[in-house]
Amino acid sequence: MKRLGNMLAAAGFMLAGFAGHAAQADTLADVKARGTLKCGVSQGLAGFSAKDDKGEWIGFDVDVCKAIAAAVFDDPAKVTYVPLSADARFPALSKGDVDVLSRNSTWTLSREAGLKLLFAAVSYYDGQGFMVRNARNVTSALELSGIKVCTQSGTTSALNVADFFRQNKMTFELIELPTVDEVVKAYDGEKCDALTTDVSQLYALRLKLSKPADHIVLPDVISKEPLGPVVRQGDDAWLNVVKWSFYAMLNAEELGIDATTLDKAMKSEKPDVKRFVGVEGEFGPQLGLTKDWAVRIVKSVGNYGDSFERNIGSESKLGIPRGVNQLWSAGGIQYAPPMR
Ligand SMILES: N[C@@H](CCC(=O)N[C@@H](CS)C(=O)NCC(=O)O)C(=O)O
């Protein structure tokens, strides 16, 4: 009897073990086996994620996808881009249609605790603003009472704008549209008086208007929008790969490492640099990657500052100032934990 009991217990233990194993997600192994990273991006937002003239995806959010692919495969081209609207993005991630979402998504409590997702880092500290026609002759969002305002559905923008008008006892009509193209078309076609979203996106969307110079972005910032890459809960190892791939870009900037100084960095005597390039320590292997994982990232996309300037900063059509997204050591709030 006792023996039977023991056997049953052992069988139960084995079953629990198998069930536990089956339920345990291993996205890194899945990505390696598939040979390509499935990255959720926006449907076309200049500077952040959009196709260039050759049909290649480029942008600041796209660089995060490329950095992860570089770390895993030593090839930033091994990414399958999945363009997603605001409404579609989180269900797509939850269902497993993408391995990571890198699409101007704001880190909020309900998206983590409610949707069972996790934000890996803040790649861009943003805030919500308004774009209006110059002809309106206003200098502050507080002068916008009575307007029709367009925004995309499924965003924090729609929620914040309601708070802002209510709090300031102003009336407004909210027009929520499902795609970014519809939002731009409605605003350009004067179906609404203002367009509201994260300020960075206002700069990107202004480029899509028939006469960009006829519109201004008001100085008011009505919310906090920390944007960053997102993964599903339940796969800590994958969260670490995404998080540290992004932090490698930030740490590279802090260490003064870019694609042109990599050779020098490989020979550096500085302990921080030795750890970064993988000459010292087992940091890559601890992530399930190779020792030179961070070198692969810098070789492919450069450091954080390079990606910022190339895509959305001074070297781009958007010309967004670095502002709070400067490194902490240069007066900003971008701060990566140390690689050690
Ligand atoms: N950061 C906000 C807003 C994000 C958002 O989706 N903004 C629109 C601006 S119109 C956008 O980028 N759309 C691009 C797309 O749907 O492809 C959020 O996470 O809810």
CSV table of C-alpha atoms and ligand atoms in Angstrom, one decimal, residues 41-45 84-86 89-90 103-106 111 151-152 154-157 178-180 183 195-198 201 205 225 227, ligand 1:
chain,number,residue,atom,x,y,z
A,41,VAL,CA,6.1,48.2,-34.4
A,42,SER,CA,3.8,51.1,-35.3
A,43,GLN,CA,2.2,51.2,-38.7
A,44,GLY,CA,4.3,54.1,-39.9
A,45,LEU,CA,5.6,56.9,-37.7
A,84,LEU,CA,0.4,47.1,-35.2
A,85,SER,CA,-2.3,49.8,-34.5
A,86,ALA,CA,-2.7,51.0,-30.9
A,89,ARG,CA,-0.7,45.9,-30.2
A,90,PHE,CA,-1.2,44.5,-26.7
A,103,ARG,CA,6.2,50.8,-30.5
A,104,ASN,CA,5.9,54.1,-28.7
A,105,SER,CA,3.9,52.4,-25.8
A,106,THR,CA,3.5,54.1,-22.5
A,111,ARG,CA,-0.7,47.5,-18.9
A,151,THR,CA,-6.6,61.1,-31.4
A,152,GLN,CA,-6.1,57.4,-31.9
A,154,GLY,CA,-6.6,52.4,-27.6
A,155,THR,CA,-4.1,55.0,-26.4
A,156,THR,CA,-3.3,56.8,-23.2
A,157,SER,CA,-3.8,60.0,-25.2
A,178,PRO,CA,-8.5,53.5,-35.1
A,179,THR,CA,-5.5,54.2,-37.3
A,180,VAL,CA,-2.9,56.9,-37.4
A,183,VAL,CA,-6.2,60.6,-37.4
A,195,LEU,CA,-4.5,66.6,-32.8
A,196,THR,CA,-3.3,65.2,-29.5
A,197,THR,CA,-0.7,62.5,-28.8
A,198,ASP,CA,2.8,62.2,-27.3
A,201,GLN,CA,4.7,61.7,-32.3
A,205,LEU,CA,2.8,63.4,-37.7
A,225,GLU,CA,4.5,59.1,-21.2
A,227,LEU,CA,7.8,54.8,-23.7
B,1,LIG,N1,2.1,56.4,-26.0
B,1,LIG,C1,0.6,56.3,-26.1
B,1,LIG,C2,0.2,56.6,-27.6
B,1,LIG,C3,0.7,55.7,-28.5
B,1,LIG,C4,0.1,55.7,-30.0
B,1,LIG,O1,-0.3,54.7,-30.5
B,1,LIG,N2,0.1,56.9,-30.6
B,1,LIG,C5,-0.3,57.0,-32.0
B,1,LIG,C6,-0.2,58.5,-32.3
B,1,LIG,S1,-1.5,59.0,-33.4
B,1,LIG,C7,0.6,56.2,-32.9
B,1,LIG,O2,1.8,56.2,-32.7
B,1,LIG,N3,0.1,55.5,-33.9
B,1,LIG,C8,0.9,54.7,-34.8
B,1,LIG,C9,0.2,53.5,-35.3
B,1,LIG,O3,-0.9,53.2,-34.9
B,1,LIG,O4,0.8,52.8,-36.1
B,1,LIG,C10,0.2,55.0,-25.7
B,1,LIG,O5,1.0,54.1,-25.4
B,1,LIG,O6,-1.1,54.7,-25.6
